[in-house]
Amino acid sequence: MGPAPVSRAEQRRHTQDRILAAARKLFAEHGYDRTTIRGIAAEAKTDPGLVMRYFGSKERLFARVAVVHRREPVDGPPDQVAELLLAALSAKITAEPAGALAAVRSMFTHPEAAAEVREAMLAEQRQVAGVLPAEDADLRTGLIGALTLGTVIARYLLELDGLRDAPPEKVVALLRPSFHSIVHSDPETGPPGAATANGDRTGQG
């Protein structure tokens, strides 16, 4: 018996994957300006019309490439949420740094690309905030996003000593307590013994 026929859904998924891989490569190599839909289609060995059909525009395709999407929605108890967010950070600094770098570079010079990337990032932030029980969930997820983006910028654009060459697993391990604390711990109002607004000191009865 020969191989089972490939369904239309599988064909479409394979084509989309090839387009995303091609776009990721070309955006990282040539930047936003010099990357074209025709060039992406040629690299993916498909038709430019299919690129537009599946992704809508160059800006939207760029946003899909630049934002490393999690393979599954973030959900569960706080510890699990923190670990999923750490896994997303790990993906940005290991398997797919090119997309993150293309995003950072282009967001400062191409407003149309920046708007799409920002909206994609905000969509992910809102999804995470929706599963956190804290009243300030938006703030907490925003801080996680700042830590993630800052780590990518410092590692790959600024190339800060230590961080530039650190193994990704060590970076993640050092940030793990901070992610868990932001996700589900009560914030400290000040250092031990600091005066509060009414003149009392924390830690005193």
XYZ file of N, CA and C in Angstrom:
615
model
N 0.835 -1.207 0.000
C 0.000 0.000 0.000
C 0.867 1.253 0.000
N 0.437 2.243 -0.733
C 1.173 3.492 -0.761
C 0.866 4.351 0.444
N 1.565 5.475 0.566
C 1.317 6.375 1.695
C -0.090 6.950 1.655
N -0.623 7.220 2.824
C -1.964 7.781 2.911
C -1.987 9.168 2.272
N -3.051 9.515 1.576
C -3.126 10.841 0.945
C -3.111 11.953 1.998
N -2.486 13.054 1.617
C -2.388 14.202 2.519
C -3.656 15.035 2.395
N -4.270 15.360 3.513
C -5.503 16.139 3.496
C -5.219 17.591 3.120
N -6.283 18.299 2.726
C -6.142 19.720 2.404
C -5.634 20.515 3.602
N -6.131 20.164 4.798
C -5.708 20.873 6.008
C -4.214 20.685 6.247
N -3.712 19.470 6.026
C -2.286 19.208 6.202
C -1.464 19.950 5.158
N -1.942 19.959 3.924
C -1.240 20.684 2.868
C -1.137 22.171 3.205
N -2.255 22.707 3.689
C -2.260 24.132 4.047
C -1.293 24.396 5.185
N -1.303 23.526 6.201
C -0.402 23.719 7.342
C 1.059 23.636 6.919
N 1.382 22.686 6.039
C 2.761 22.564 5.567
C 3.179 23.811 4.786
N 2.267 24.320 3.955
C 2.580 25.528 3.191
C 2.787 26.719 4.122
N 1.921 26.876 5.108
C 2.067 27.972 6.062
C 3.381 27.866 6.819
N 3.750 26.658 7.207
C 5.017 26.471 7.920
C 6.202 26.858 7.052
N 6.153 26.501 5.770
C 7.242 26.876 4.857
C 7.307 28.390 4.690
N 6.144 29.030 4.591
C 6.116 30.496 4.450
C 6.692 31.160 5.698
N 6.295 30.697 6.874
C 6.806 31.278 8.119
C 8.317 31.096 8.236
N 8.808 29.902 7.882
C 10.248 29.658 7.944
C 10.993 30.571 6.974
N 10.445 30.720 5.767
C 11.079 31.592 4.779
C 11.063 33.045 5.238
N 9.931 33.492 5.774
C 9.820 34.876 6.245
C 10.780 35.133 7.399
N 10.862 34.188 8.324
C 11.772 34.337 9.461
C 13.209 34.507 8.981
N 13.594 33.692 8.009
C 14.958 33.740 7.470
C 15.231 35.062 6.764
N 14.324 35.481 5.894
C 14.564 36.684 5.095
C 14.469 37.960 5.921
N 13.509 38.047 6.847
C 13.422 39.228 7.697
C 14.687 39.379 8.534
N 15.202 38.262 9.041
C 16.405 38.319 9.864
C 17.631 38.688 9.037
N 17.694 38.185 7.801
C 18.878 38.427 6.965
C 18.855 39.794 6.303
N 17.682 40.226 5.843
C 17.610 41.431 5.010
C 16.870 42.599 5.655
N 16.217 42.361 6.798
C 15.458 43.429 7.430
C 14.070 43.563 6.843
N 13.282 44.428 7.427
C 11.884 44.572 7.018
C 11.754 45.196 5.628
N 12.519 46.259 5.368
C 12.383 46.989 4.104
C 12.678 46.118 2.892
N 13.787 45.397 2.936
C 14.260 44.679 1.753
C 13.621 43.303 1.579
N 12.806 42.894 2.517
C 12.101 41.618 2.389
C 10.757 41.856 1.722
N 10.471 41.087 0.683
C 9.227 41.264 -0.067
C 8.385 39.988 -0.012
N 7.107 40.159 -0.290
C 6.209 39.002 -0.366
C 6.670 38.053 -1.473
N 7.084 38.592 -2.612
C 7.561 37.747 -3.707
C 8.804 36.963 -3.293
N 9.701 37.627 -2.573
C 10.910 36.948 -2.120
C 10.594 35.830 -1.137
N 9.663 36.091 -0.233
C 9.260 35.070 0.733
C 8.623 33.890 0.016
N 7.763 34.179 -0.962
C 7.107 33.112 -1.708
C 8.126 32.265 -2.460
N 9.117 32.922 -3.066
C 10.144 32.177 -3.799
C 10.942 31.286 -2.861
N 11.303 31.809 -1.701
C 12.052 31.022 -0.713
C 11.241 29.836 -0.223
N 9.924 30.036 -0.081
C 9.039 28.967 0.407
C 8.557 28.053 -0.705
N 8.934 28.379 -1.959
C 8.510 27.588 -3.125
C 6.978 27.499 -3.200
N 6.370 28.667 -3.139
C 4.921 28.740 -3.251
C 4.551 30.008 -4.009
N 3.271 30.279 -4.122
C 2.794 31.421 -4.889
C 2.603 32.640 -3.989
N 2.972 33.850 -4.437
C 2.759 35.048 -3.620
C 1.310 35.228 -3.197
N 0.384 34.802 -4.051
C -1.024 34.922 -3.703
C -1.383 34.114 -2.471
N -0.750 32.949 -2.295
C -1.016 32.137 -1.109
C -0.469 32.805 0.143
N 0.666 33.483 0.014
C 1.227 34.202 1.169
C 0.225 35.243 1.647
N -0.325 35.994 0.707
C -1.292 37.024 1.067
C -2.595 36.405 1.582
N -2.988 35.301 1.000
C -4.228 34.652 1.425
C -4.128 34.155 2.863
N -3.003 33.571 3.212
C -2.858 32.989 4.543
C -2.528 34.026 5.615
N -1.803 35.097 5.242
C -1.313 36.020 6.268
C -1.780 37.461 6.095
N -2.398 37.786 4.982
C -3.046 39.082 4.851
C -2.205 40.220 4.361
N -1.007 40.375 4.913
C -0.146 41.490 4.530
C 1.268 41.214 5.010
N 2.189 41.991 4.503
C 3.574 41.879 4.941
C 3.694 42.212 6.428
N 2.941 43.209 6.886
C 3.006 43.605 8.294
C 2.531 42.481 9.210
N 1.418 41.845 8.834
C 0.891 40.760 9.670
C 1.811 39.543 9.667
N 2.393 39.260 8.515
C 3.337 38.143 8.439
C 4.554 38.437 9.308
N 5.023 39.668 9.264
C 6.157 40.053 10.099
C 5.832 39.865 11.574
N 4.632 40.250 11.970
C 4.241 40.096 13.373
C 4.211 38.628 13.768
N 3.733 37.757 12.883
C 3.705 36.329 13.182
C 5.116 35.785 13.371
N 6.041 36.273 12.571
C 7.426 35.813 12.656
C 8.117 36.385 13.890
N 7.864 37.656 14.142
C 8.588 38.348 15.205
C 8.173 37.898 16.592
N 6.917 37.597 16.772
C 6.421 37.165 18.073
C 6.453 35.647 18.106
N 7.240 35.105 19.032
C 7.343 33.651 19.139
C 6.098 33.150 19.852
N 5.164 32.596 19.097
C 3.906 32.153 19.680
C 4.090 30.853 20.447
N 3.469 30.783 21.601
C 3.470 29.535 22.356
C 2.605 28.515 21.627
N 2.998 27.268 21.726
C 2.279 26.211 21.019
C 0.949 25.903 21.687
N 0.770 26.309 22.928
C -0.494 26.073 23.616
C -0.794 27.284 24.495
N -2.068 27.571 24.746
C -2.414 28.725 25.582
C -1.857 28.565 26.992
N -1.516 29.690 27.601
C -1.050 29.664 28.982
C -2.250 29.511 29.891
N -2.207 28.502 30.754
C -3.311 28.247 31.662
C -2.787 27.425 32.828
N -3.603 27.338 33.878
C -3.237 26.519 35.018
C -2.929 27.346 36.240
N -2.443 26.695 37.296
C -2.086 27.405 38.526
C -0.870 28.302 38.306
N -0.624 29.247 39.224
C 0.475 30.212 39.029
C 1.829 29.578 38.728
N 2.180 28.488 39.430
C 3.478 27.862 39.166
C 3.589 27.403 37.715
N 2.514 26.825 37.197
C 2.518 26.357 35.818
C 2.584 27.530 34.846
N 1.863 28.610 35.149
C 1.899 29.800 34.296
C 3.316 30.356 34.224
N 3.973 30.455 35.379
C 5.340 30.977 35.403
C 6.275 30.120 34.558
N 6.135 28.794 34.638
C 7.006 27.909 33.877
C 6.736 28.013 32.379
N 5.484 28.181 31.979
C 5.171 28.354 30.565
C 5.758 29.668 30.032
N 5.722 30.714 30.842
C 6.300 31.989 30.434
C 7.821 31.898 30.343
N 8.429 31.135 31.242
C 9.874 30.909 31.171
C 10.237 30.109 29.926
N 9.380 29.163 29.557
C 9.618 28.388 28.340
C 9.555 29.289 27.110
N 8.627 30.263 27.119
C 8.537 31.210 26.008
C 9.802 32.054 25.914
N 10.332 32.477 27.078
C 11.587 33.222 27.086
C 12.716 32.362 26.530
N 12.776 31.122 26.955
C 13.822 30.220 26.475
C 13.768 30.085 24.958
N 12.552 29.996 24.402
C 12.408 29.890 22.945
C 12.950 31.126 22.243
N 12.757 32.288 22.850
C 13.200 33.538 22.219
C 14.714 33.666 22.207
N 15.407 33.045 23.160
C 16.865 33.219 23.227
C 17.617 31.971 22.766
N 16.889 30.983 22.263
C 17.572 29.791 21.754
C 17.105 29.460 20.338
N 15.947 28.851 20.212
C 15.521 28.301 18.920
C 15.214 29.374 17.887
N 14.681 30.524 18.308
C 14.237 31.493 17.321
C 14.666 32.925 17.657
N 15.951 33.152 17.910
C 16.358 34.539 18.187
C 16.218 35.453 16.991
N 16.294 34.901 15.776
C 16.238 35.752 14.585
C 14.934 36.522 14.512
N 13.827 35.862 14.818
C 12.550 36.545 14.771
C 12.457 37.646 15.802
N 12.925 37.373 17.009
C 12.889 38.384 18.062
C 13.770 39.565 17.705
N 14.942 39.299 17.131
C 15.843 40.382 16.752
C 15.244 41.222 15.627
N 14.653 40.559 14.663
C 14.018 41.304 13.567
C 12.929 42.209 14.104
N 12.196 41.724 15.085
C 11.129 42.531 15.680
C 11.685 43.763 16.348
N 12.703 43.578 17.166
C 13.264 44.701 17.923
C 13.835 45.756 16.983
N 14.602 45.306 15.985
C 15.213 46.261 15.052
C 14.153 47.047 14.271
N 13.169 46.342 13.774
C 12.197 46.973 12.890
C 11.167 47.811 13.628
N 10.888 47.474 14.888
C 9.879 48.224 15.631
C 10.266 49.678 15.819
N 11.566 49.966 15.822
C 12.010 51.338 16.048
C 12.095 52.150 14.762
N 11.975 51.496 13.615
C 12.147 52.214 12.358
C 10.957 52.097 11.415
N 10.030 51.162 11.694
C 8.895 50.958 10.803
C 7.608 50.935 11.622
N 6.939 52.073 11.732
C 5.719 52.147 12.550
C 4.657 51.138 12.157
N 4.527 50.853 10.853
C 3.502 49.919 10.424
C 3.796 48.503 10.924
N 5.075 48.140 10.958
C 5.455 46.835 11.493
C 5.312 46.833 13.007
N 5.695 47.935 13.627
C 5.621 48.024 15.092
C 4.200 47.858 15.591
N 3.238 48.427 14.871
C 1.849 48.345 15.310
C 1.364 46.903 15.322
N 1.713 46.136 14.290
C 1.290 44.738 14.229
C 1.959 43.907 15.315
N 3.255 44.135 15.524
C 3.985 43.377 16.548
C 3.438 43.711 17.931
N 3.197 44.993 18.175
C 2.665 45.396 19.485
C 1.315 44.743 19.748
N 0.445 44.711 18.735
C -0.865 44.113 18.918
C -0.758 42.617 19.180
N 0.172 41.953 18.504
C 0.367 40.522 18.741
C 0.878 40.278 20.163
N 1.795 41.117 20.616
C 2.318 40.978 21.975
C 1.231 41.257 23.010
N 0.413 42.285 22.743
C -0.664 42.624 23.674
C -1.699 41.504 23.746
N -1.961 40.855 22.615
C -2.920 39.747 22.611
C -2.430 38.621 23.517
N -1.127 38.327 23.447
C -0.573 37.294 24.316
C -0.622 37.748 25.776
N -0.314 39.028 26.010
C -0.337 39.541 27.378
C -1.739 39.454 27.966
N -2.754 39.813 27.177
C -4.134 39.763 27.672
C -4.546 38.327 27.996
N -4.094 37.392 27.164
C -4.451 35.997 27.417
C -3.858 35.516 28.740
N -2.607 35.873 28.999
C -1.965 35.479 30.257
C -2.626 36.184 31.430
N -2.892 37.481 31.288
C -3.514 38.237 32.375
C -4.865 37.647 32.742
N -5.551 37.078 31.755
C -6.869 36.518 32.006
C -6.864 35.300 32.902
N -5.714 34.647 33.059
C -5.669 33.451 33.906
C -5.040 33.720 35.264
N -4.548 34.938 35.483
C -3.957 35.273 36.777
C -5.043 35.800 37.715
N -5.061 35.352 38.968
C -6.108 35.786 39.885
C -5.889 37.189 40.450
N -4.684 37.733 40.309
C -4.369 39.025 40.913
C -5.148 40.154 40.250
N -5.521 41.160 41.056
C -6.235 42.329 40.516
C -5.349 43.133 39.571
N -4.046 43.099 39.807
C -3.112 43.834 38.953
C -2.452 42.912 37.934
N -3.237 41.995 37.364
C -2.691 41.012 36.428
C -2.059 41.679 35.207
N -2.653 42.778 34.725
C -2.079 43.474 33.574
C -0.675 43.986 33.878
N -0.494 44.535 35.075
C 0.828 45.013 35.469
C 1.817 43.861 35.545
N 1.388 42.767 36.143
C 2.294 41.631 36.308
C 2.726 41.064 34.953
N 1.775 40.895 34.042
C 2.139 40.365 32.731
C 2.971 41.372 31.935
N 2.723 42.668 32.150
C 3.546 43.675 31.501
C 4.990 43.615 31.971
N 5.184 43.360 33.268
C 6.538 43.240 33.799
C 7.235 41.994 33.259
N 6.481 40.906 33.144
C 7.057 39.702 32.548
C 7.491 39.993 31.112
N 6.643 40.708 30.368
C 6.992 41.069 28.998
C 8.235 41.947 28.938
N 8.353 42.882 29.889
C 9.520 43.764 29.927
C 10.793 42.976 30.220
N 10.713 42.035 31.151
C 11.868 41.196 31.446
C 12.277 40.365 30.235
N 11.283 39.830 29.540
C 11.563 38.991 28.374
C 12.202 39.808 27.255
N 11.568 40.937 26.904
C 12.095 41.771 25.822
C 13.458 42.343 26.187
N 13.611 42.769 27.441
C 14.888 43.319 27.890
C 16.004 42.302 27.812
N 15.687 41.059 28.129
C 16.701 40.004 28.055
C 17.150 39.780 26.621
N 16.194 39.764 25.688
C 16.534 39.577 24.272
C 17.402 40.734 23.774
N 17.010 41.967 24.092
C 17.773 43.143 23.645
C 19.177 43.128 24.231
N 19.289 42.875 25.542
C 20.592 42.906 26.203
C 21.506 41.797 25.695
N 20.929 40.645 25.376
C 21.729 39.503 24.947
C 22.203 39.637 23.504
N 21.303 40.047 22.605
C 21.614 39.983 21.183
C 21.931 41.323 20.523
N 21.373 42.412 21.044
C 21.661 43.715 20.445
C 22.757 44.450 21.207
N 22.612 44.566 22.526
C 23.635 45.228 23.325
C 24.830 44.317 23.593
N 24.602 43.002 23.538
C 25.643 42.004 23.778
C 26.385 42.280 25.084
N 25.620 42.410 26.149
C 26.212 42.679 27.445
C 27.074 41.512 27.906
N 28.190 41.851 28.532
C 29.098 40.824 29.031
C 28.361 39.862 29.952
N 28.706 38.611 29.860
C 28.066 37.607 30.699
C 26.785 37.109 30.075
N 25.850 38.001 29.861
C 24.559 37.604 29.296
C 24.702 37.165 27.847
N 25.600 37.806 27.119
C 25.767 37.512 25.690
C 26.068 36.031 25.444
N 26.944 35.444 26.260
C 27.397 34.074 26.007
C 26.860 33.061 27.003
N 25.980 33.491 27.895
C 25.471 32.580 28.921
C 24.587 31.500 28.296
N 24.677 30.263 28.787
C 23.764 29.225 28.302
C 22.318 29.625 28.588
N 21.418 29.441 27.634
C 20.021 29.835 27.859
C 19.418 29.237 29.117
N 19.778 27.982 29.434
C 19.206 27.355 30.626
C 19.640 28.058 31.910
N 20.844 28.656 31.908
C 21.281 29.390 33.094
C 20.545 30.717 33.208
N 20.327 31.377 32.064
C 19.552 32.620 32.069
C 18.163 32.366 32.634
N 17.524 31.306 32.158
C 16.182 30.961 32.614
C 16.189 30.618 34.096
N 17.200 29.869 34.543
C 17.274 29.477 35.956
C 17.411 30.697 36.866
N 18.203 31.685 36.448
C 18.393 32.879 37.270
C 17.141 33.749 37.303
N 16.373 33.749 36.215
C 15.152 34.553 36.173
C 13.946 33.838 36.770
N 14.058 32.533 36.989
C 12.916 31.754 37.479
C 12.313 32.336 38.762
N 13.095 32.651 39.808
C 12.470 33.205 41.026
C 11.699 34.496 40.765
N 12.233 35.338 39.886
C 11.555 36.609 39.586
C 10.226 36.362 38.886
N 10.205 35.467 37.916
C 8.958 35.160 37.208
C 7.910 34.608 38.169
N 8.317 33.682 39.018
C 7.363 33.092 39.959
C 6.862 34.145 40.952
N 7.756 35.003 41.400
C 7.354 36.039 42.352
C 6.363 37.000 41.730
N 6.615 37.414 40.495
C 5.708 38.349 39.822
C 4.356 37.704 39.568
N 4.359 36.443 39.197
C 3.106 35.774 38.835
C 2.183 35.585 40.026
N 2.726 35.199 41.202
C 1.780 34.862 42.273
C 2.150 35.301 43.686
N 3.196 36.059 43.870
C 3.529 36.481 45.229
C 2.974 37.864 45.516
N 2.689 38.118 46.810
C 2.299 39.460 47.220
C 3.532 40.339 47.189
N 3.447 41.534 46.583
C 4.623 42.398 46.508
C 4.989 42.987 47.866
N 6.285 43.179 48.072
C 6.745 43.872 49.274
C 6.469 45.365 49.107
N 5.981 45.994 50.160
C 5.709 47.431 50.064
C 6.965 48.255 50.284
N 8.018 47.651 50.740
C 9.264 48.359 50.966
C 10.245 47.440 51.643
N 11.479 47.874 51.837
C 12.460 47.038 52.509
C 12.078 46.833 53.969
N 12.545 45.739 54.595
C 12.216 45.504 56.006
C 12.569 46.704 56.873
N 11.617 47.110 57.694
C 11.865 48.229 58.593
C 11.568 49.579 57.990
N 11.155 49.610 56.716
C 10.878 50.897 56.075
C 9.600 51.494 56.625
N 9.534 52.821 56.675
C 8.351 53.499 57.193
C 7.221 53.410 56.196
N 6.004 53.207 56.676
C 4.821 53.191 55.821
C 4.235 54.594 55.771
N 3.164 54.743 55.013
C 2.576 56.067 54.808
C 2.062 56.664 56.116
N 1.609 55.809 57.082
C 1.066 56.363 58.308
C 2.097 56.483 59.417
N 3.363 56.278 59.042
C 4.423 56.492 60.006
C 4.835 55.235 60.751
N 4.062 54.118 60.601
C 4.467 52.864 61.231
C 5.635 52.277 60.454
N 6.215 51.227 61.004
C 7.304 50.551 60.329
C 6.860 49.122 60.045
N 7.225 48.637 58.840
C 6.802 47.293 58.468
C 7.484 46.291 59.363
N 6.770 45.196 59.623
C 7.338 44.133 60.440
C 7.168 44.375 61.916
N 6.516 45.476 62.321
C 6.318 45.770 63.734
C 4.834 45.676 64.065
N 4.499 45.191 65.239
C 3.104 45.111 65.650
C 2.580 46.434 66.118
